[in-house]
Amino acid sequence: DFIKSNHSEWKIGLAGFHKPSDFILSNVWDLSLMVGTETNSYQGEKHGIKTFYTSCNPVRPNNFLAGDANPAENIWIGWHALQTGVDGFLRWAFDYWTVSDPSEQRVGSFTSGDFSFSYRSSNELDMEFYPAIRLELLREGIEDYEKISILKKELCVSDNQKDNDNYRRLCEMLENFSFNSLSTL
């Protein structure tokens, strides 16, 4: 109420890890729930953007530099967004460089790589930017999301029987994709 009393058209965003209350559903425009939280609860609501995010909990999927992390989980993120019907993925830090050593990724108690998806060659203004493999694989998942979305739109309106069969197979493949598919990576 305080935010809306200052400007009625401000859009409010929220990231959370519990099923949202009716109050939240009716007042938040950009809702992002932690992966694994029931997302269907807000599919029909008036939100402009629906995303999910990853965190230290649950352990899978993640996009950290951990010894047991599988980089393919970054591709899985795009497929999960498509299968659950959300608009995308929220990442809290892309280039939050807090230490002076450009090659150091450990920061306090945070998991290595949690602060960044990119690296820098130095701390100078003319530094070089280097994307992490985790960012490149996340990009692959986003590209898959876009390609499959386009294919679904094109195939579902076609009068061609082969297109209809391909659309059905594509939908079946997405239905079989699940949170449990992480274990096969």
mmCIF file with all atom_site columns, C-alpha atoms in Angstrom:
data_model
loop_
_atom_site.group_PDB
_atom_site.id
_atom_site.type_symbol
_atom_site.label_atom_id
_atom_site.label_alt_id
_atom_site.label_comp_id
_atom_site.label_asym_id
_atom_site.label_entity_id
_atom_site.label_seq_id
_atom_site.pdbx_PDB_ins_code
_atom_site.Cartn_x
_atom_site.Cartn_y
_atom_site.Cartn_z
_atom_site.occupancy
_atom_site.B_iso_or_equiv
_atom_site.pdbx_formal_charge
_atom_site.auth_seq_id
_atom_site.auth_comp_id
_atom_site.auth_asym_id
_atom_site.auth_atom_id
_atom_site.pdbx_PDB_model_num
ATOM 1   C CA . ASP A 1 1   ? 0.000  0.000   0.000   1.00 0.00 ? 1   ASP A CA 1
ATOM 2   C CA . PHE A 1 2   ? 2.876  2.358   0.813   1.00 0.00 ? 2   PHE A CA 1
ATOM 3   C CA . ILE A 1 3   ? 4.490  1.821   -2.591  1.00 0.00 ? 3   ILE A CA 1
ATOM 4   C CA . LYS A 1 4   ? 1.238  2.205   -4.500  1.00 0.00 ? 4   LYS A CA 1
ATOM 5   C CA . SER A 1 5   ? 0.321  5.315   -2.491  1.00 0.00 ? 5   SER A CA 1
ATOM 6   C CA . ASN A 1 6   ? 3.457  7.006   -3.846  1.00 0.00 ? 6   ASN A CA 1
ATOM 7   C CA . HIS A 1 7   ? 2.848  6.018   -7.455  1.00 0.00 ? 7   HIS A CA 1
ATOM 8   C CA . SER A 1 8   ? -0.024 3.777   -8.469  1.00 0.00 ? 8   SER A CA 1
ATOM 9   C CA . GLU A 1 9   ? 1.699  2.448   -11.592 1.00 0.00 ? 9   GLU A CA 1
ATOM 10  C CA . TRP A 1 10  ? 4.898  1.221   -9.968  1.00 0.00 ? 10  TRP A CA 1
ATOM 11  C CA . LYS A 1 11  ? 5.468  -2.434  -10.640 1.00 0.00 ? 11  LYS A CA 1
ATOM 12  C CA . ILE A 1 12  ? 6.542  -4.527  -7.669  1.00 0.00 ? 12  ILE A CA 1
ATOM 13  C CA . GLY A 1 13  ? 8.812  -7.561  -7.956  1.00 0.00 ? 13  GLY A CA 1
ATOM 14  C CA . LEU A 1 14  ? 9.366  -10.328 -5.448  1.00 0.00 ? 14  LEU A CA 1
ATOM 15  C CA . ALA A 1 15  ? 11.581 -13.387 -5.242  1.00 0.00 ? 15  ALA A CA 1
ATOM 16  C CA . GLY A 1 16  ? 10.483 -16.015 -2.748  1.00 0.00 ? 16  GLY A CA 1
ATOM 17  C CA . PHE A 1 17  ? 10.566 -19.670 -1.824  1.00 0.00 ? 17  PHE A CA 1
ATOM 18  C CA . HIS A 1 18  ? 7.046  -20.265 -0.501  1.00 0.00 ? 18  HIS A CA 1
ATOM 19  C CA . LYS A 1 19  ? 3.750  -20.557 -2.295  1.00 0.00 ? 19  LYS A CA 1
ATOM 20  C CA . PRO A 1 20  ? 2.596  -16.928 -2.554  1.00 0.00 ? 20  PRO A CA 1
ATOM 21  C CA . SER A 1 21  ? -0.403 -15.664 -0.607  1.00 0.00 ? 21  SER A CA 1
ATOM 22  C CA . ASP A 1 22  ? -3.442 -14.166 -2.328  1.00 0.00 ? 22  ASP A CA 1
ATOM 23  C CA . PHE A 1 23  ? -2.227 -10.729 -1.211  1.00 0.00 ? 23  PHE A CA 1
ATOM 24  C CA . ILE A 1 24  ? 1.107  -11.269 -2.951  1.00 0.00 ? 24  ILE A CA 1
ATOM 25  C CA . LEU A 1 25  ? -0.592 -12.643 -6.050  1.00 0.00 ? 25  LEU A CA 1
ATOM 26  C CA . SER A 1 26  ? -2.789 -9.583  -6.355  1.00 0.00 ? 26  SER A CA 1
ATOM 27  C CA . ASN A 1 27  ? -0.054 -6.996  -5.705  1.00 0.00 ? 27  ASN A CA 1
ATOM 28  C CA . VAL A 1 28  ? 3.175  -8.289  -7.246  1.00 0.00 ? 28  VAL A CA 1
ATOM 29  C CA . TRP A 1 29  ? 3.778  -7.847  -10.963 1.00 0.00 ? 29  TRP A CA 1
ATOM 30  C CA . ASP A 1 30  ? 7.117  -9.685  -11.276 1.00 0.00 ? 30  ASP A CA 1
ATOM 31  C CA . LEU A 1 31  ? 7.028  -12.897 -9.250  1.00 0.00 ? 31  LEU A CA 1
ATOM 32  C CA . SER A 1 32  ? 10.029 -15.207 -9.105  1.00 0.00 ? 32  SER A CA 1
ATOM 33  C CA . LEU A 1 33  ? 9.845  -18.398 -7.056  1.00 0.00 ? 33  LEU A CA 1
ATOM 34  C CA . MET A 1 34  ? 12.736 -20.690 -6.192  1.00 0.00 ? 34  MET A CA 1
ATOM 35  C CA . VAL A 1 35  ? 13.042 -23.681 -8.489  1.00 0.00 ? 35  VAL A CA 1
ATOM 36  C CA . GLY A 1 36  ? 10.995 -26.548 -7.091  1.00 0.00 ? 36  GLY A CA 1
ATOM 37  C CA . THR A 1 37  ? 8.375  -24.237 -5.560  1.00 0.00 ? 37  THR A CA 1
ATOM 38  C CA . GLU A 1 38  ? 4.944  -24.844 -7.029  1.00 0.00 ? 38  GLU A CA 1
ATOM 39  C CA . THR A 1 39  ? 4.748  -22.491 -10.003 1.00 0.00 ? 39  THR A CA 1
ATOM 40  C CA . ASN A 1 40  ? 1.307  -23.419 -11.310 1.00 0.00 ? 40  ASN A CA 1
ATOM 41  C CA . SER A 1 41  ? -0.286 -21.515 -8.436  1.00 0.00 ? 41  SER A CA 1
ATOM 42  C CA . TYR A 1 42  ? 0.168  -18.209 -10.201 1.00 0.00 ? 42  TYR A CA 1
ATOM 43  C CA . GLN A 1 43  ? -0.148 -19.159 -13.874 1.00 0.00 ? 43  GLN A CA 1
ATOM 44  C CA . GLY A 1 44  ? -3.486 -17.449 -14.378 1.00 0.00 ? 44  GLY A CA 1
ATOM 45  C CA . GLU A 1 45  ? -2.835 -14.357 -12.312 1.00 0.00 ? 45  GLU A CA 1
ATOM 46  C CA . LYS A 1 46  ? -2.240 -10.818 -13.573 1.00 0.00 ? 46  LYS A CA 1
ATOM 47  C CA . HIS A 1 47  ? 1.527  -10.881 -13.373 1.00 0.00 ? 47  HIS A CA 1
ATOM 48  C CA . GLY A 1 48  ? 3.550  -9.354  -16.147 1.00 0.00 ? 48  GLY A CA 1
ATOM 49  C CA . ILE A 1 49  ? 6.563  -11.581 -15.574 1.00 0.00 ? 49  ILE A CA 1
ATOM 50  C CA . LYS A 1 50  ? 6.820  -15.037 -14.034 1.00 0.00 ? 50  LYS A CA 1
ATOM 51  C CA . THR A 1 51  ? 10.293 -16.454 -13.466 1.00 0.00 ? 51  THR A CA 1
ATOM 52  C CA . PHE A 1 52  ? 12.104 -18.827 -11.164 1.00 0.00 ? 52  PHE A CA 1
ATOM 53  C CA . TYR A 1 53  ? 15.509 -18.642 -9.546  1.00 0.00 ? 53  TYR A CA 1
ATOM 54  C CA . THR A 1 54  ? 18.098 -20.990 -8.128  1.00 0.00 ? 54  THR A CA 1
ATOM 55  C CA . SER A 1 55  ? 19.815 -20.733 -4.790  1.00 0.00 ? 55  SER A CA 1
ATOM 56  C CA . CYS A 1 56  ? 22.094 -22.683 -2.488  1.00 0.00 ? 56  CYS A CA 1
ATOM 57  C CA . ASN A 1 57  ? 19.010 -24.690 -1.610  1.00 0.00 ? 57  ASN A CA 1
ATOM 58  C CA . PRO A 1 58  ? 18.099 -27.008 -3.261  1.00 0.00 ? 58  PRO A CA 1
ATOM 59  C CA . VAL A 1 59  ? 21.522 -28.231 -4.343  1.00 0.00 ? 59  VAL A CA 1
ATOM 60  C CA . ARG A 1 60  ? 20.240 -28.975 -7.867  1.00 0.00 ? 60  ARG A CA 1
ATOM 61  C CA . PRO A 1 61  ? 20.131 -27.177 -10.178 1.00 0.00 ? 61  PRO A CA 1
ATOM 62  C CA . ASN A 1 62  ? 22.833 -24.633 -9.558  1.00 0.00 ? 62  ASN A CA 1
ATOM 63  C CA . ASN A 1 63  ? 25.287 -22.627 -11.588 1.00 0.00 ? 63  ASN A CA 1
ATOM 64  C CA . PHE A 1 64  ? 28.124 -22.339 -9.107  1.00 0.00 ? 64  PHE A CA 1
ATOM 65  C CA . LEU A 1 65  ? 31.749 -23.410 -9.399  1.00 0.00 ? 65  LEU A CA 1
ATOM 66  C CA . ALA A 1 66  ? 31.306 -26.390 -7.097  1.00 0.00 ? 66  ALA A CA 1
ATOM 67  C CA . GLY A 1 67  ? 33.144 -29.669 -7.487  1.00 0.00 ? 67  GLY A CA 1
ATOM 68  C CA . ASP A 1 68  ? 29.956 -31.687 -7.863  1.00 0.00 ? 68  ASP A CA 1
ATOM 69  C CA . ALA A 1 69  ? 28.117 -29.150 -10.025 1.00 0.00 ? 69  ALA A CA 1
ATOM 70  C CA . ASN A 1 70  ? 27.255 -30.225 -13.537 1.00 0.00 ? 70  ASN A CA 1
ATOM 71  C CA . PRO A 1 71  ? 27.595 -27.364 -16.052 1.00 0.00 ? 71  PRO A CA 1
ATOM 72  C CA . ALA A 1 72  ? 24.767 -28.951 -18.108 1.00 0.00 ? 72  ALA A CA 1
ATOM 73  C CA . GLU A 1 73  ? 22.364 -27.788 -15.401 1.00 0.00 ? 73  GLU A CA 1
ATOM 74  C CA . ASN A 1 74  ? 22.641 -24.332 -16.961 1.00 0.00 ? 74  ASN A CA 1
ATOM 75  C CA . ILE A 1 75  ? 21.057 -25.671 -20.166 1.00 0.00 ? 75  ILE A CA 1
ATOM 76  C CA . TRP A 1 76  ? 18.427 -27.514 -18.093 1.00 0.00 ? 76  TRP A CA 1
ATOM 77  C CA . ILE A 1 77  ? 17.334 -24.135 -16.670 1.00 0.00 ? 77  ILE A CA 1
ATOM 78  C CA . GLY A 1 78  ? 16.004 -23.017 -20.074 1.00 0.00 ? 78  GLY A CA 1
ATOM 79  C CA . TRP A 1 79  ? 14.136 -26.276 -20.590 1.00 0.00 ? 79  TRP A CA 1
ATOM 80  C CA . HIS A 1 80  ? 12.648 -26.084 -17.102 1.00 0.00 ? 80  HIS A CA 1
ATOM 81  C CA . ALA A 1 81  ? 11.378 -22.555 -17.781 1.00 0.00 ? 81  ALA A CA 1
ATOM 82  C CA . LEU A 1 82  ? 9.734  -23.753 -20.988 1.00 0.00 ? 82  LEU A CA 1
ATOM 83  C CA . GLN A 1 83  ? 8.188  -26.848 -19.432 1.00 0.00 ? 83  GLN A CA 1
ATOM 84  C CA . THR A 1 84  ? 6.749  -24.975 -16.445 1.00 0.00 ? 84  THR A CA 1
ATOM 85  C CA . GLY A 1 85  ? 5.384  -22.127 -18.563 1.00 0.00 ? 85  GLY A CA 1
ATOM 86  C CA . VAL A 1 86  ? 7.320  -19.319 -16.917 1.00 0.00 ? 86  VAL A CA 1
ATOM 87  C CA . ASP A 1 87  ? 8.940  -16.431 -18.763 1.00 0.00 ? 87  ASP A CA 1
ATOM 88  C CA . GLY A 1 88  ? 12.479 -17.121 -17.686 1.00 0.00 ? 88  GLY A CA 1
ATOM 89  C CA . PHE A 1 89  ? 15.150 -17.322 -15.041 1.00 0.00 ? 89  PHE A CA 1
ATOM 90  C CA . LEU A 1 90  ? 16.217 -14.770 -12.426 1.00 0.00 ? 90  LEU A CA 1
ATOM 91  C CA . ARG A 1 91  ? 19.923 -14.606 -11.624 1.00 0.00 ? 91  ARG A CA 1
ATOM 92  C CA . TRP A 1 92  ? 20.908 -12.392 -8.725  1.00 0.00 ? 92  TRP A CA 1
ATOM 93  C CA . ALA A 1 93  ? 24.504 -11.622 -9.753  1.00 0.00 ? 93  ALA A CA 1
ATOM 94  C CA . PHE A 1 94  ? 26.093 -11.381 -13.186 1.00 0.00 ? 94  PHE A CA 1
ATOM 95  C CA . ASP A 1 95  ? 29.217 -9.315  -12.542 1.00 0.00 ? 95  ASP A CA 1
ATOM 96  C CA . TYR A 1 96  ? 29.286 -8.500  -8.847  1.00 0.00 ? 96  TYR A CA 1
ATOM 97  C CA . TRP A 1 97  ? 33.066 -8.252  -8.556  1.00 0.00 ? 97  TRP A CA 1
ATOM 98  C CA . THR A 1 98  ? 33.980 -7.396  -4.984  1.00 0.00 ? 98  THR A CA 1
ATOM 99  C CA . VAL A 1 99  ? 37.627 -8.450  -4.710  1.00 0.00 ? 99  VAL A CA 1
ATOM 100 C CA . SER A 1 100 ? 40.589 -6.753  -6.320  1.00 0.00 ? 100 SER A CA 1
ATOM 101 C CA . ASP A 1 101 ? 42.079 -9.927  -7.806  1.00 0.00 ? 101 ASP A CA 1
ATOM 102 C CA . PRO A 1 102 ? 40.218 -10.472 -11.111 1.00 0.00 ? 102 PRO A CA 1
ATOM 103 C CA . SER A 1 103 ? 40.861 -14.212 -11.087 1.00 0.00 ? 103 SER A CA 1
ATOM 104 C CA . GLU A 1 104 ? 39.614 -14.794 -7.533  1.00 0.00 ? 104 GLU A CA 1
ATOM 105 C CA . GLN A 1 105 ? 36.030 -16.035 -7.313  1.00 0.00 ? 105 GLN A CA 1
ATOM 106 C CA . ARG A 1 106 ? 35.850 -16.959 -3.628  1.00 0.00 ? 106 ARG A CA 1
ATOM 107 C CA . VAL A 1 107 ? 34.130 -14.283 -1.584  1.00 0.00 ? 107 VAL A CA 1
ATOM 108 C CA . GLY A 1 108 ? 33.540 -14.878 2.111   1.00 0.00 ? 108 GLY A CA 1
ATOM 109 C CA . SER A 1 109 ? 31.112 -17.715 2.749   1.00 0.00 ? 109 SER A CA 1
ATOM 110 C CA . PHE A 1 110 ? 29.565 -17.578 -0.726  1.00 0.00 ? 110 PHE A CA 1
ATOM 111 C CA . THR A 1 111 ? 29.969 -20.506 -3.071  1.00 0.00 ? 111 THR A CA 1
ATOM 112 C CA . SER A 1 112 ? 32.624 -19.904 -5.648  1.00 0.00 ? 112 SER A CA 1
ATOM 113 C CA . GLY A 1 113 ? 31.119 -18.360 -8.756  1.00 0.00 ? 113 GLY A CA 1
ATOM 114 C CA . ASP A 1 114 ? 27.960 -17.218 -7.003  1.00 0.00 ? 114 ASP A CA 1
ATOM 115 C CA . PHE A 1 115 ? 28.859 -13.569 -7.563  1.00 0.00 ? 115 PHE A CA 1
ATOM 116 C CA . SER A 1 116 ? 29.567 -13.724 -11.258 1.00 0.00 ? 116 SER A CA 1
ATOM 117 C CA . PHE A 1 117 ? 28.932 -15.295 -14.618 1.00 0.00 ? 117 PHE A CA 1
ATOM 118 C CA . SER A 1 118 ? 31.806 -13.405 -16.162 1.00 0.00 ? 118 SER A CA 1
ATOM 119 C CA . TYR A 1 119 ? 35.449 -12.682 -15.498 1.00 0.00 ? 119 TYR A CA 1
ATOM 120 C CA . ARG A 1 120 ? 37.667 -9.691  -16.156 1.00 0.00 ? 120 ARG A CA 1
ATOM 121 C CA . SER A 1 121 ? 41.271 -9.445  -17.214 1.00 0.00 ? 121 SER A CA 1
ATOM 122 C CA . SER A 1 122 ? 42.086 -6.623  -14.806 1.00 0.00 ? 122 SER A CA 1
ATOM 123 C CA . ASN A 1 123 ? 40.549 -3.862  -12.729 1.00 0.00 ? 123 ASN A CA 1
ATOM 124 C CA . GLU A 1 124 ? 41.301 -1.225  -15.368 1.00 0.00 ? 124 GLU A CA 1
ATOM 125 C CA . LEU A 1 125 ? 38.623 0.549   -17.416 1.00 0.00 ? 125 LEU A CA 1
ATOM 126 C CA . ASP A 1 126 ? 39.888 -1.068  -20.633 1.00 0.00 ? 126 ASP A CA 1
ATOM 127 C CA . MET A 1 127 ? 39.631 -4.601  -19.211 1.00 0.00 ? 127 MET A CA 1
ATOM 128 C CA . GLU A 1 128 ? 38.639 -7.603  -21.288 1.00 0.00 ? 128 GLU A CA 1
ATOM 129 C CA . PHE A 1 129 ? 35.389 -9.397  -20.489 1.00 0.00 ? 129 PHE A CA 1
ATOM 130 C CA . TYR A 1 130 ? 35.343 -13.213 -20.450 1.00 0.00 ? 130 TYR A CA 1
ATOM 131 C CA . PRO A 1 131 ? 32.064 -15.121 -20.139 1.00 0.00 ? 131 PRO A CA 1
ATOM 132 C CA . ALA A 1 132 ? 32.118 -18.173 -17.870 1.00 0.00 ? 132 ALA A CA 1
ATOM 133 C CA . ILE A 1 133 ? 31.247 -21.547 -19.420 1.00 0.00 ? 133 ILE A CA 1
ATOM 134 C CA . ARG A 1 134 ? 28.233 -21.455 -17.079 1.00 0.00 ? 134 ARG A CA 1
ATOM 135 C CA . LEU A 1 135 ? 27.004 -18.314 -18.853 1.00 0.00 ? 135 LEU A CA 1
ATOM 136 C CA . GLU A 1 136 ? 27.565 -19.833 -22.295 1.00 0.00 ? 136 GLU A CA 1
ATOM 137 C CA . LEU A 1 137 ? 25.606 -22.949 -21.322 1.00 0.00 ? 137 LEU A CA 1
ATOM 138 C CA . LEU A 1 138 ? 22.818 -20.845 -19.814 1.00 0.00 ? 138 LEU A CA 1
ATOM 139 C CA . ARG A 1 139 ? 22.686 -19.026 -23.161 1.00 0.00 ? 139 ARG A CA 1
ATOM 140 C CA . GLU A 1 140 ? 22.252 -22.413 -24.892 1.00 0.00 ? 140 GLU A CA 1
ATOM 141 C CA . GLY A 1 141 ? 19.293 -23.164 -22.634 1.00 0.00 ? 141 GLY A CA 1
ATOM 142 C CA . ILE A 1 142 ? 17.779 -19.761 -23.431 1.00 0.00 ? 142 ILE A CA 1
ATOM 143 C CA . GLU A 1 143 ? 18.257 -20.371 -27.156 1.00 0.00 ? 143 GLU A CA 1
ATOM 144 C CA . ASP A 1 144 ? 16.551 -23.775 -26.807 1.00 0.00 ? 144 ASP A CA 1
ATOM 145 C CA . TYR A 1 145 ? 13.662 -22.071 -24.983 1.00 0.00 ? 145 TYR A CA 1
ATOM 146 C CA . GLU A 1 146 ? 13.248 -19.546 -27.808 1.00 0.00 ? 146 GLU A CA 1
ATOM 147 C CA . LYS A 1 147 ? 13.581 -22.084 -30.638 1.00 0.00 ? 147 LYS A CA 1
ATOM 148 C CA . ILE A 1 148 ? 11.086 -24.499 -29.103 1.00 0.00 ? 148 ILE A CA 1
ATOM 149 C CA . SER A 1 149 ? 8.648  -21.651 -28.357 1.00 0.00 ? 149 SER A CA 1
ATOM 150 C CA . ILE A 1 150 ? 8.794  -20.570 -32.011 1.00 0.00 ? 150 ILE A CA 1
ATOM 151 C CA . LEU A 1 151 ? 8.412  -24.153 -33.239 1.00 0.00 ? 151 LEU A CA 1
ATOM 152 C CA . LYS A 1 152 ? 5.382  -24.738 -31.028 1.00 0.00 ? 152 LYS A CA 1
ATOM 153 C CA . LYS A 1 153 ? 3.682  -21.570 -32.315 1.00 0.00 ? 153 LYS A CA 1
ATOM 154 C CA . GLU A 1 154 ? 4.359  -22.472 -35.945 1.00 0.00 ? 154 GLU A CA 1
ATOM 155 C CA . LEU A 1 155 ? 3.485  -26.161 -35.704 1.00 0.00 ? 155 LEU A CA 1
ATOM 156 C CA . CYS A 1 156 ? 0.260  -25.754 -33.725 1.00 0.00 ? 156 CYS A CA 1
ATOM 157 C CA . VAL A 1 157 ? -1.393 -23.604 -36.439 1.00 0.00 ? 157 VAL A CA 1
ATOM 158 C CA . SER A 1 158 ? -0.276 -25.724 -39.394 1.00 0.00 ? 158 SER A CA 1
ATOM 159 C CA . ASP A 1 159 ? -2.714 -27.718 -41.531 1.00 0.00 ? 159 ASP A CA 1
ATOM 160 C CA . ASN A 1 160 ? 0.041  -30.167 -42.478 1.00 0.00 ? 160 ASN A CA 1
ATOM 161 C CA . GLN A 1 161 ? -0.345 -33.599 -40.842 1.00 0.00 ? 161 GLN A CA 1
ATOM 162 C CA . LYS A 1 162 ? 3.425  -34.021 -40.467 1.00 0.00 ? 162 LYS A CA 1
ATOM 163 C CA . ASP A 1 163 ? 3.576  -30.677 -38.619 1.00 0.00 ? 163 ASP A CA 1
ATOM 164 C CA . ASN A 1 164 ? 0.707  -31.787 -36.391 1.00 0.00 ? 164 ASN A CA 1
ATOM 165 C CA . ASP A 1 165 ? 2.539  -35.020 -35.578 1.00 0.00 ? 165 ASP A CA 1
ATOM 166 C CA . ASN A 1 166 ? 5.736  -33.111 -34.817 1.00 0.00 ? 166 ASN A CA 1
ATOM 167 C CA . TYR A 1 167 ? 3.804  -30.701 -32.598 1.00 0.00 ? 167 TYR A CA 1
ATOM 168 C CA . ARG A 1 168 ? 2.301  -33.610 -30.666 1.00 0.00 ? 168 ARG A CA 1
ATOM 169 C CA . ARG A 1 169 ? 5.742  -35.244 -30.249 1.00 0.00 ? 169 ARG A CA 1
ATOM 170 C CA . LEU A 1 170 ? 7.253  -31.946 -29.112 1.00 0.00 ? 170 LEU A CA 1
ATOM 171 C CA . CYS A 1 171 ? 4.499  -31.490 -26.508 1.00 0.00 ? 171 CYS A CA 1
ATOM 172 C CA . GLU A 1 172 ? 4.967  -35.079 -25.282 1.00 0.00 ? 172 GLU A CA 1
ATOM 173 C CA . MET A 1 173 ? 8.706  -34.520 -24.951 1.00 0.00 ? 173 MET A CA 1
ATOM 174 C CA . LEU A 1 174 ? 8.114  -31.391 -22.866 1.00 0.00 ? 174 LEU A CA 1
ATOM 175 C CA . GLU A 1 175 ? 5.529  -33.167 -20.695 1.00 0.00 ? 175 GLU A CA 1
ATOM 176 C CA . ASN A 1 176 ? 8.093  -35.868 -19.900 1.00 0.00 ? 176 ASN A CA 1
ATOM 177 C CA . PHE A 1 177 ? 10.701 -33.291 -18.934 1.00 0.00 ? 177 PHE A CA 1
ATOM 178 C CA . SER A 1 178 ? 10.621 -32.755 -15.193 1.00 0.00 ? 178 SER A CA 1
ATOM 179 C CA . PHE A 1 179 ? 12.544 -31.663 -12.153 1.00 0.00 ? 179 PHE A CA 1
ATOM 180 C CA . ASN A 1 180 ? 13.622 -35.284 -11.817 1.00 0.00 ? 180 ASN A CA 1
ATOM 181 C CA . SER A 1 181 ? 15.342 -35.132 -15.218 1.00 0.00 ? 181 SER A CA 1
ATOM 182 C CA . LEU A 1 182 ? 18.227 -33.417 -13.429 1.00 0.00 ? 182 LEU A CA 1
ATOM 183 C CA . SER A 1 183 ? 19.374 -36.809 -12.195 1.00 0.00 ? 183 SER A CA 1
ATOM 184 C CA . THR A 1 184 ? 20.031 -37.913 -15.784 1.00 0.00 ? 184 THR A CA 1
ATOM 185 C CA . LEU A 1 185 ? 22.496 -35.100 -16.503 1.00 0.00 ? 185 LEU A CA 1
#
